[in-house]
mmCIF file of C-alpha atoms in Angstrom:
data_model
loop_
_atom_site.group_PDB
_atom_site.id
_atom_site.type_symbol
_atom_site.label_atom_id
_atom_site.label_comp_id
_atom_site.label_asym_id
_atom_site.label_seq_id
_atom_site.Cartn_x
_atom_site.Cartn_y
_atom_site.Cartn_z
ATOM 1 C CA UNK Y 9 -3.135 14.118 7.135
ATOM 2 C CA UNK Y 10 -3.336 16.502 10.017
ATOM 3 C CA UNK Y 11 0.183 16.411 10.801
ATOM 4 C CA UNK Y 12 1.365 17.432 6.893
ATOM 5 C CA UNK Y 13 -1.295 19.830 6.938
ATOM 6 C CA UNK Y 14 0.396 21.766 9.607
ATOM 7 C CA UNK Y 15 2.972 22.099 7.312
ATOM 8 C CA UNK Y 16 1.483 22.313 3.967
ATOM 9 C CA UNK Y 17 -2.043 23.569 3.890
ATOM 10 C CA UNK Y 18 -2.981 21.921 0.423
ATOM 11 C CA UNK Y 19 -2.655 18.349 2.403
ATOM 12 C CA UNK Y 20 -6.339 16.963 2.173
ATOM 13 C CA UNK Y 21 -5.631 13.406 1.949
ATOM 14 C CA UNK Y 22 -3.729 11.081 4.178
ATOM 15 C CA UNK Y 23 -2.225 7.525 3.396
ATOM 16 C CA UNK Y 24 -0.571 4.671 5.259
ATOM 17 C CA UNK Y 25 0.830 2.044 3.667
ATOM 18 C CA UNK Y 26 2.943 -0.366 5.966
ATOM 19 C CA UNK Y 27 1.949 -3.401 7.788
ATOM 20 C CA UNK Y 28 -1.466 -2.524 6.566
ATOM 21 C CA UNK Y 29 -3.153 0.469 4.730
ATOM 22 C CA UNK Y 30 -5.700 3.194 4.869
ATOM 23 C CA UNK Y 31 -6.655 6.768 3.478
ATOM 24 C CA UNK Y 32 -8.663 9.580 4.420
ATOM 25 C CA UNK Y 33 -9.623 12.718 2.586
ATOM 26 C CA UNK Y 34 -11.623 15.765 2.791
ATOM 27 C CA UNK Y 35 -14.931 15.404 1.247
ATOM 28 C CA UNK Y 36 -18.086 18.017 0.723
ATOM 29 C CA UNK Y 37 -20.493 18.177 3.455
ATOM 30 C CA UNK Y 38 -23.049 18.072 0.635
ATOM 31 C CA UNK Y 39 -22.089 14.571 -0.118
ATOM 32 C CA UNK Y 40 -21.970 13.368 3.662
ATOM 33 C CA UNK Y 41 -25.269 11.727 4.052
ATOM 34 C CA UNK Y 42 -25.315 11.268 7.590
ATOM 35 C CA UNK Y 43 -24.704 14.528 8.505
ATOM 36 C CA UNK Y 44 -26.725 17.286 8.216
ATOM 37 C CA UNK Y 45 -25.473 20.562 6.497
ATOM 38 C CA UNK Y 46 -24.149 21.375 3.010
ATOM 39 C CA UNK Y 47 -21.295 23.935 4.074
ATOM 40 C CA UNK Y 48 -17.724 23.191 4.545
ATOM 41 C CA UNK Y 49 -16.019 19.860 4.507
ATOM 42 C CA UNK Y 50 -15.589 17.065 6.489
ATOM 43 C CA UNK Y 51 -12.569 14.075 6.890
ATOM 44 C CA UNK Y 52 -13.670 10.835 5.899
ATOM 45 C CA UNK Y 53 -11.800 7.710 7.046
ATOM 46 C CA UNK Y 54 -12.240 5.197 3.912
ATOM 47 C CA UNK Y 55 -11.100 1.903 5.752
ATOM 48 C CA UNK Y 56 -9.947 1.507 1.987
ATOM 49 C CA UNK Y 57 -8.465 -2.097 3.031
ATOM 50 C CA UNK Y 58 -11.926 -3.651 2.778
ATOM 51 C CA UNK Y 59 -12.270 -2.416 -0.622
ATOM 52 C CA UNK Y 60 -13.200 -5.297 -2.777
ATOM 53 C CA UNK Y 61 -14.517 -7.223 0.009
ATOM 54 C CA UNK Y 62 -17.991 -7.306 -2.087
ATOM 55 C CA UNK Y 63 -16.102 -9.025 -4.882
ATOM 56 C CA UNK Y 64 -15.364 -6.270 -7.101
ATOM 57 C CA UNK Y 65 -11.639 -6.961 -7.197
ATOM 58 C CA UNK Y 66 -12.241 -10.567 -8.334
ATOM 59 C CA UNK Y 67 -11.438 -10.027 -11.501
ATOM 60 C CA UNK Y 68 -7.594 -9.222 -10.673
ATOM 61 C CA UNK Y 69 -7.120 -11.393 -7.893
ATOM 62 C CA UNK Y 70 -4.998 -14.293 -8.444
ATOM 63 C CA UNK Y 71 -4.602 -17.942 -6.979
ATOM 64 C CA UNK Y 72 -1.899 -16.452 -4.533
ATOM 65 C CA UNK Y 73 -4.075 -13.677 -3.375
ATOM 66 C CA UNK Y 74 -6.629 -16.362 -2.493
ATOM 67 C CA UNK Y 75 -4.332 -18.668 -1.127
ATOM 68 C CA UNK Y 76 -2.952 -15.953 1.239
ATOM 69 C CA UNK Y 77 -6.617 -14.581 1.786
ATOM 70 C CA UNK Y 78 -7.862 -18.099 2.794
ATOM 71 C CA UNK Y 79 -5.185 -18.694 5.478
ATOM 72 C CA UNK Y 80 -5.243 -15.184 6.759
ATOM 73 C CA UNK Y 81 -6.976 -14.441 10.567
ATOM 74 C CA UNK Y 82 -9.706 -12.322 8.482
ATOM 75 C CA UNK Y 83 -10.336 -14.650 5.480
ATOM 76 C CA UNK Y 84 -12.738 -12.965 2.945
ATOM 77 C CA UNK Y 85 -11.900 -9.140 4.787
ATOM 78 C CA UNK Y 86 -9.554 -6.553 3.884
ATOM 79 C CA UNK Y 87 -9.013 -8.018 0.151
ATOM 80 C CA UNK Y 88 -7.590 -4.904 -1.011
ATOM 81 C CA UNK Y 89 -5.057 -4.238 1.710
ATOM 82 C CA UNK Y 90 -3.629 -7.912 1.270
ATOM 83 C CA UNK Y 91 -2.911 -6.863 -2.326
ATOM 84 C CA UNK Y 92 -0.807 -3.897 -0.974
ATOM 85 C CA UNK Y 93 0.544 -3.872 2.305
ATOM 86 C CA UNK Y 94 3.579 -5.269 4.134
ATOM 87 C CA UNK Y 95 1.850 -7.858 6.193
ATOM 88 C CA UNK Y 96 1.103 -9.790 3.230
ATOM 89 C CA UNK Y 97 3.443 -9.289 0.109
ATOM 90 C CA UNK Y 98 5.954 -11.674 1.517
ATOM 91 C CA UNK Y 99 3.344 -14.388 1.859
ATOM 92 C CA UNK Y 100 2.034 -13.557 -1.833
ATOM 93 C CA UNK Y 101 5.839 -14.275 -3.055
ATOM 94 C CA UNK Y 102 5.928 -17.379 -0.707
ATOM 95 C CA UNK Y 103 3.145 -19.056 -2.351
ATOM 96 C CA UNK Y 104 4.177 -17.970 -5.726
ATOM 97 C CA UNK Y 105 7.805 -19.892 -5.372
ATOM 98 C CA UNK Y 106 6.107 -22.835 -3.884
ATOM 99 C CA UNK Y 107 3.892 -22.922 -6.830
ATOM 100 C CA UNK Y 108 7.060 -22.477 -9.196
ATOM 101 C CA UNK Y 109 8.855 -24.917 -7.539
ATOM 102 C CA UNK Y 110 6.076 -27.603 -7.682
ATOM 103 C CA UNK Y 111 6.381 -26.805 -11.765
ATOM 104 C CA UNK Y 112 10.147 -27.228 -11.573
ATOM 105 C CA UNK Y 113 11.155 -23.942 -12.158
ATOM 106 C CA UNK Y 114 12.866 -23.028 -8.882
ATOM 107 C CA UNK Y 115 15.192 -25.059 -6.587
ATOM 108 C CA UNK Y 116 15.556 -28.089 -8.633
ATOM 109 C CA UNK Y 117 11.841 -28.947 -7.908
ATOM 110 C CA UNK Y 118 12.618 -29.415 -4.356
ATOM 111 C CA UNK Y 119 10.302 -27.813 -1.909
ATOM 112 C CA UNK Y 120 12.152 -27.368 1.406
ATOM 113 C CA UNK Y 121 10.199 -27.295 4.989
ATOM 114 C CA UNK Y 122 11.447 -23.775 5.427
ATOM 115 C CA UNK Y 123 9.439 -22.856 2.159
ATOM 116 C CA UNK Y 124 6.326 -24.345 3.645
ATOM 117 C CA UNK Y 125 6.447 -22.567 6.520
ATOM 118 C CA UNK Y 126 3.707 -19.359 6.542
ATOM 119 C CA UNK Y 127 5.248 -16.347 7.102
ATOM 120 C CA UNK Y 128 9.105 -17.245 6.678
ATOM 121 C CA UNK Y 129 9.365 -14.831 3.713
ATOM 122 C CA UNK Y 130 8.903 -11.489 5.456
ATOM 123 C CA UNK Y 131 8.380 -8.224 3.405
ATOM 124 C CA UNK Y 132 11.718 -6.613 4.501
ATOM 125 C CA UNK Y 133 13.170 -9.328 1.988
ATOM 126 C CA UNK Y 134 11.721 -8.382 -0.601
ATOM 127 C CA UNK Y 135 13.072 -4.893 -0.068
ATOM 128 C CA UNK Y 136 16.569 -6.213 0.340
ATOM 129 C CA UNK Y 137 16.052 -8.634 -2.795
ATOM 130 C CA UNK Y 138 14.619 -5.753 -4.694
ATOM 131 C CA UNK Y 139 17.670 -3.136 -4.088
ATOM 132 C CA UNK Y 140 19.689 -2.175 -6.976
ATOM 133 C CA UNK Y 141 22.726 -2.287 -4.975
ATOM 134 C CA UNK Y 142 22.478 -5.989 -4.231
ATOM 135 C CA UNK Y 143 24.101 -8.418 -6.528
ATOM 136 C CA UNK Y 144 22.930 -12.128 -7.340
ATOM 137 C CA UNK Y 145 25.201 -13.612 -4.974
ATOM 138 C CA UNK Y 146 24.099 -11.612 -2.043
ATOM 139 C CA UNK Y 147 20.312 -12.427 -3.129
ATOM 140 C CA UNK Y 148 21.220 -16.212 -3.187
ATOM 141 C CA UNK Y 149 22.986 -15.592 0.476
ATOM 142 C CA UNK Y 150 19.533 -14.068 1.583
ATOM 143 C CA UNK Y 151 17.947 -17.015 0.504
ATOM 144 C CA UNK Y 152 20.166 -19.275 2.026
ATOM 145 C CA UNK Y 153 19.660 -17.547 5.307
ATOM 146 C CA UNK Y 154 16.013 -18.562 4.648
ATOM 147 C CA UNK Y 155 17.292 -22.541 4.107
ATOM 148 C CA UNK Y 156 16.671 -22.106 0.268
ATOM 149 C CA UNK Y 157 19.421 -23.242 -1.475
ATOM 150 C CA UNK Y 158 19.220 -22.166 -4.800
ATOM 151 C CA UNK Y 159 21.495 -21.272 -8.050
ATOM 152 C CA UNK Y 160 22.086 -18.211 -9.455
ATOM 153 C CA UNK Y 161 19.146 -18.401 -12.141
ATOM 154 C CA UNK Y 162 17.009 -19.450 -9.117
ATOM 155 C CA UNK Y 163 17.941 -15.859 -7.718
ATOM 156 C CA UNK Y 164 17.194 -14.171 -10.768
ATOM 157 C CA UNK Y 165 13.416 -15.784 -10.746
ATOM 158 C CA UNK Y 166 12.854 -14.781 -7.078
ATOM 159 C CA UNK Y 167 14.080 -11.286 -7.628
ATOM 160 C CA UNK Y 168 11.807 -11.135 -10.953
ATOM 161 C CA UNK Y 169 9.084 -12.510 -8.793
ATOM 162 C CA UNK Y 170 9.466 -10.010 -5.769
ATOM 163 C CA UNK Y 171 9.580 -7.237 -8.234
ATOM 164 C CA UNK Y 172 6.301 -8.209 -9.812
ATOM 165 C CA UNK Y 173 4.553 -8.673 -6.694
ATOM 166 C CA UNK Y 174 5.817 -4.997 -5.142
ATOM 167 C CA UNK Y 175 5.417 -3.485 -8.636
ATOM 168 C CA UNK Y 176 1.589 -4.730 -8.630
ATOM 169 C CA UNK Y 177 1.213 -3.538 -4.936
ATOM 170 C CA UNK Y 178 2.390 -0.182 -5.806
ATOM 171 C CA UNK Y 179 0.199 0.430 -8.811
ATOM 172 C CA UNK Y 180 -3.147 -1.102 -7.262
ATOM 173 C CA UNK Y 181 -2.393 1.576 -4.248
ATOM 174 C CA UNK Y 182 -1.536 4.358 -6.801
ATOM 175 C CA UNK Y 183 -4.743 3.258 -8.593
ATOM 176 C CA UNK Y 184 -6.444 4.043 -5.442
ATOM 177 C CA UNK Y 185 -5.059 7.219 -4.709
ATOM 178 C CA UNK Y 186 -5.918 8.315 -8.282
ATOM 179 C CA UNK Y 187 -9.623 7.832 -7.966
ATOM 180 C CA UNK Y 188 -9.375 9.812 -4.560
ATOM 181 C CA UNK Y 189 -7.790 12.720 -6.198
ATOM 182 C CA UNK Y 190 -9.528 12.935 -9.062
ATOM 183 C CA UNK Y 191 -12.747 12.730 -6.995
ATOM 184 C CA UNK Y 192 -11.889 15.667 -5.018
ATOM 185 C CA UNK Y 193 -11.427 17.596 -8.364
ATOM 186 C CA UNK Y 194 -14.672 16.732 -9.566
ATOM 187 C CA UNK Y 195 -16.273 17.553 -6.546
ATOM 188 C CA UNK Y 196 -15.220 21.111 -6.653
ATOM 189 C CA UNK Y 197 -15.575 21.468 -10.585
ATOM 190 C CA UNK Y 198 -11.874 22.147 -11.445
ATOM 191 C CA UNK Y 199 -10.188 21.531 -14.695
ATOM 192 C CA UNK Y 200 -7.195 21.083 -12.757
ATOM 193 C CA UNK Y 201 -6.496 20.340 -8.969
ATOM 194 C CA UNK Y 202 -3.104 20.911 -6.662
ATOM 195 C CA UNK Y 203 -3.560 18.862 -3.614
ATOM 196 C CA UNK Y 204 -0.819 16.918 -1.224
ATOM 197 C CA UNK Y 205 -1.068 13.679 0.346
ATOM 198 C CA UNK Y 206 0.485 12.837 3.692
ATOM 199 C CA UNK Y 207 1.950 9.509 3.759
ATOM 200 C CA UNK Y 208 3.229 7.077 6.375
ATOM 201 C CA UNK Y 209 4.293 3.581 6.437
ATOM 202 C CA UNK Y 210 7.332 1.419 6.485
ATOM 203 C CA UNK Y 211 6.583 -0.094 3.162
ATOM 204 C CA UNK Y 212 6.267 3.356 1.531
ATOM 205 C CA UNK Y 213 9.441 4.484 3.192
ATOM 206 C CA UNK Y 214 11.720 1.413 3.220
ATOM 207 C CA UNK Y 215 10.975 -0.497 -0.121
ATOM 208 C CA UNK Y 216 13.455 0.795 -2.604
ATOM 209 C CA UNK Y 217 10.877 1.394 -5.637
ATOM 210 C CA UNK Y 218 7.539 1.598 -4.418
ATOM 211 C CA UNK Y 219 6.872 5.009 -3.637
ATOM 212 C CA UNK Y 220 8.307 5.676 -7.304
ATOM 213 C CA UNK Y 221 5.952 3.415 -8.775
ATOM 214 C CA UNK Y 222 3.032 4.532 -6.913
ATOM 215 C CA UNK Y 223 3.640 8.146 -7.607
ATOM 216 C CA UNK Y 224 3.956 7.398 -11.490
ATOM 217 C CA UNK Y 225 0.845 5.484 -11.472
ATOM 218 C CA UNK Y 226 -1.246 8.253 -9.659
ATOM 219 C CA UNK Y 227 0.427 10.674 -12.487
ATOM 220 C CA UNK Y 228 -0.805 8.268 -15.305
ATOM 221 C CA UNK Y 229 -4.228 7.868 -14.130
ATOM 222 C CA UNK Y 230 -5.113 11.094 -12.800
ATOM 223 C CA UNK Y 231 -3.495 13.440 -15.406
ATOM 224 C CA UNK Y 232 -5.745 16.496 -14.382
ATOM 225 C CA UNK Y 233 -4.297 16.281 -10.910
ATOM 226 C CA UNK Y 234 -0.844 17.834 -9.827
ATOM 227 C CA UNK Y 235 -0.392 15.636 -6.633
ATOM 228 C CA UNK Y 236 2.451 16.257 -4.055
ATOM 229 C CA UNK Y 237 3.507 13.509 -1.742
ATOM 230 C CA UNK Y 238 5.035 14.620 1.791
ATOM 231 C CA UNK Y 239 6.440 12.203 4.362
ATOM 232 C CA UNK Y 240 4.898 12.150 7.542
ATOM 233 C CA UNK Y 241 6.802 11.484 10.675
ATOM 234 C CA UNK Y 242 4.989 10.394 13.871
ATOM 235 C CA UNK Y 243 1.735 11.041 11.946
ATOM 236 C CA UNK Y 244 -0.469 9.428 14.436
ATOM 237 C CA UNK Y 245 0.914 11.425 17.530
ATOM 238 C CA UNK Y 246 1.238 14.664 16.360
ATOM 239 C CA UNK Y 247 -2.257 14.650 14.087
ATOM 240 C CA UNK Y 248 -4.101 13.613 17.416
ATOM 241 C CA UNK Y 249 -2.298 16.661 19.544
ATOM 242 C CA UNK Y 250 -2.887 19.229 16.544
ATOM 243 C CA UNK Y 251 -6.809 17.819 16.662
ATOM 244 C CA UNK Y 252 -6.761 18.295 20.151
ATOM 245 C CA UNK Y 253 -5.530 21.732 20.063
ATOM 246 C CA UNK Y 254 -8.238 22.826 17.614
ATOM 247 C CA UNK Y 255 -10.708 20.989 19.455
ATOM 248 C CA UNK Y 256 -9.614 23.133 22.610
ATOM 249 C CA UNK Y 257 -9.862 26.533 20.974
ATOM 250 C CA UNK Y 258 -13.011 25.706 19.567
ATOM 251 C CA UNK Y 259 -14.302 24.817 23.231
ATOM 252 C CA UNK Y 260 -12.615 28.038 24.922
ATOM 253 C CA UNK Y 261 -14.363 30.186 21.946
ATOM 254 C CA UNK Y 262 -17.902 28.640 22.403
ATOM 255 C CA UNK Y 263 -17.400 29.212 26.453
ATOM 256 C CA UNK Y 264 -16.112 32.964 26.023
#
């Protein structure tokens, strides 16, 4: 957020969608209960990956989400992040493929040892398989690299599964962002809000369709907000430097 705000003063939200996911935004001080004073705004680190840990997302979580969560290092936590971020999407796909194979829809009903291996289906394979430039034979070649010898029909089903998982991730992420921008608009009593979101993360940058679907979801769910997404490069490093520079300037001003 700080890195992009240096380029665009309208940037009041930061988002990362990579291996993990998180967001921050500028909240009105009058709504910050733990700090005195009502004037101005404060940056809030949402830790939004933990959204749903209370069970509020259970209605939209699938058996595949629950399987991924159960075998993760932090079971029961970061449930929203596990539906969105790059660390988990490939594992969701793998669990769906196992289920489909058991039902006889895939790989002639034969579950290979490779498919049983957790973490084997990396999220980068989703990006490759979903590429519009990739023919089914190339999808089949990727599956063969993973030790999954399938037919062209199998390749079609796998590509459809990858598309469904990444589309849902982008839409769920977009829904969260739509809620944030609409909250900012309501906080300020505006009929219409113009705001910029600084974004970083490999999933957002490298997946062929994620960013487009997420942008459209925000547009659909927050029609009173005109949201611009600005790609951040080395956001953590530059942002930390900018905050330090501002802090030093404020300290020097107080001393003088």
